[in-house]
Amino acid sequence: MGKHRKRTRSSSSSDGGSSDGENRKRLKKLERFYRKYKRNYVRQRSRSRAERRHGKRSRRDLPSPSLSP
């Protein structure tokens, strides 16, 4: 139990000291995920852009063409 308590205390102290580093690490991970998501989003947008050529109204009627087969 003593060991466990020590570990938590050290983690809390490190959190207060190098919280910026931890945040940076998390941000990097988020950035990587966002990049992947952005790529997919851009692909979807390009698809909607192609549909916009047909007509603006069609895009409004079918907001999610990926849903319909």
PDB file of C-alpha atoms in Angstrom:
ATOM      1  CA  MET A   1       0.000   0.000   0.000  1.00  0.00           C
ATOM      2  CA  GLY A   2       2.844   2.331   0.841  1.00  0.00           C
ATOM      3  CA  LYS A   3       4.349   1.780  -2.592  1.00  0.00           C
ATOM      4  CA  HIS A   4       1.065   2.578  -4.288  1.00  0.00           C
ATOM      5  CA  ARG A   5       0.675   5.764  -2.293  1.00  0.00           C
ATOM      6  CA  LYS A   6       4.184   6.847  -3.230  1.00  0.00           C
ATOM      7  CA  ARG A   7       3.497   6.246  -6.901  1.00  0.00           C
ATOM      8  CA  THR A   8       0.334   8.364  -6.875  1.00  0.00           C
ATOM      9  CA  ARG A   9       2.164  11.158  -5.068  1.00  0.00           C
ATOM     10  CA  SER A  10       4.997  11.156  -7.590  1.00  0.00           C
ATOM     11  CA  SER A  11       2.526  11.165 -10.492  1.00  0.00           C
ATOM     12  CA  SER A  12       0.664  14.122  -8.974  1.00  0.00           C
ATOM     13  CA  SER A  13       3.908  16.059  -8.475  1.00  0.00           C
ATOM     14  CA  SER A  14       5.007  15.328 -12.045  1.00  0.00           C
ATOM     15  CA  ASP A  15       1.567  16.388 -13.279  1.00  0.00           C
ATOM     16  CA  GLY A  16       1.957  19.792 -11.658  1.00  0.00           C
ATOM     17  CA  GLY A  17       5.557  20.144 -12.855  1.00  0.00           C
ATOM     18  CA  SER A  18       5.503  18.864 -16.428  1.00  0.00           C
ATOM     19  CA  SER A  19       1.826  19.212 -17.228  1.00  0.00           C
ATOM     20  CA  ASP A  20       2.840  21.169 -20.331  1.00  0.00           C
ATOM     21  CA  GLY A  21       4.811  18.208 -21.657  1.00  0.00           C
ATOM     22  CA  GLU A  22       1.860  15.904 -21.041  1.00  0.00           C
ATOM     23  CA  ASN A  23      -0.426  18.337 -22.806  1.00  0.00           C
ATOM     24  CA  ARG A  24       1.943  18.543 -25.747  1.00  0.00           C
ATOM     25  CA  LYS A  25       1.975  14.764 -26.003  1.00  0.00           C
ATOM     26  CA  ARG A  26      -1.805  14.672 -25.968  1.00  0.00           C
ATOM     27  CA  LEU A  27      -1.957  17.469 -28.534  1.00  0.00           C
ATOM     28  CA  LYS A  28       0.330  15.559 -30.872  1.00  0.00           C
ATOM     29  CA  LYS A  29      -1.903  12.517 -30.638  1.00  0.00           C
ATOM     30  CA  LEU A  30      -4.979  14.669 -31.234  1.00  0.00           C
ATOM     31  CA  GLU A  31      -3.320  16.347 -34.190  1.00  0.00           C
ATOM     32  CA  ARG A  32      -2.570  12.993 -35.779  1.00  0.00           C
ATOM     33  CA  PHE A  33      -6.177  11.904 -35.274  1.00  0.00           C
ATOM     34  CA  TYR A  34      -7.479  15.244 -36.581  1.00  0.00           C
ATOM     35  CA  ARG A  35      -5.341  14.946 -39.690  1.00  0.00           C
ATOM     36  CA  LYS A  36      -6.828  11.531 -40.421  1.00  0.00           C
ATOM     37  CA  TYR A  37     -10.321  12.861 -39.784  1.00  0.00           C
ATOM     38  CA  LYS A  38      -9.678  15.937 -41.900  1.00  0.00           C
ATOM     39  CA  ARG A  39      -8.624  13.764 -44.838  1.00  0.00           C
ATOM     40  CA  ASN A  40     -11.893  11.826 -44.626  1.00  0.00           C
ATOM     41  CA  TYR A  41     -13.858  15.045 -44.223  1.00  0.00           C
ATOM     42  CA  VAL A  42     -12.207  16.588 -47.268  1.00  0.00           C
ATOM     43  CA  ARG A  43     -13.079  13.471 -49.265  1.00  0.00           C
ATOM     44  CA  GLN A  44     -16.719  13.808 -48.197  1.00  0.00           C
ATOM     45  CA  ARG A  45     -16.721  17.505 -49.052  1.00  0.00           C
ATOM     46  CA  SER A  46     -15.327  16.818 -52.515  1.00  0.00           C
ATOM     47  CA  ARG A  47     -18.162  14.347 -53.068  1.00  0.00           C
ATOM     48  CA  SER A  48     -20.728  16.956 -52.001  1.00  0.00           C
ATOM     49  CA  ARG A  49     -19.043  19.476 -54.308  1.00  0.00           C
ATOM     50  CA  ALA A  50     -19.581  17.121 -57.239  1.00  0.00           C
ATOM     51  CA  GLU A  51     -23.240  16.854 -56.263  1.00  0.00           C
ATOM     52  CA  ARG A  52     -23.521  20.624 -56.024  1.00  0.00           C
ATOM     53  CA  ARG A  53     -22.795  20.720 -59.753  1.00  0.00           C
ATOM     54  CA  HIS A  54     -26.102  18.946 -60.361  1.00  0.00           C
ATOM     55  CA  GLY A  55     -28.062  21.414 -58.268  1.00  0.00           C
ATOM     56  CA  LYS A  56     -28.019  23.201 -54.938  1.00  0.00           C
ATOM     57  CA  ARG A  57     -31.519  21.985 -54.066  1.00  0.00           C
ATOM     58  CA  SER A  58     -30.564  18.301 -54.440  1.00  0.00           C
ATOM     59  CA  ARG A  59     -27.805  18.783 -51.874  1.00  0.00           C
ATOM     60  CA  ARG A  60     -30.246  20.308 -49.388  1.00  0.00           C
ATOM     61  CA  ASP A  61     -32.789  17.533 -49.904  1.00  0.00           C
ATOM     62  CA  LEU A  62     -30.117  14.851 -49.433  1.00  0.00           C
ATOM     63  CA  PRO A  63     -27.793  16.187 -46.721  1.00  0.00           C
ATOM     64  CA  SER A  64     -26.101  12.787 -46.361  1.00  0.00           C
ATOM     65  CA  PRO A  65     -25.726  11.020 -49.740  1.00  0.00           C
ATOM     66  CA  SER A  66     -23.433   8.467 -48.101  1.00  0.00           C
ATOM     67  CA  LEU A  67     -26.411   7.231 -46.048  1.00  0.00           C
ATOM     68  CA  SER A  68     -28.548   6.436 -49.104  1.00  0.00           C
ATOM     69  CA  PRO A  69     -27.243   3.531 -51.204  1.00  0.00           C
TER      70      PRO A  69
END
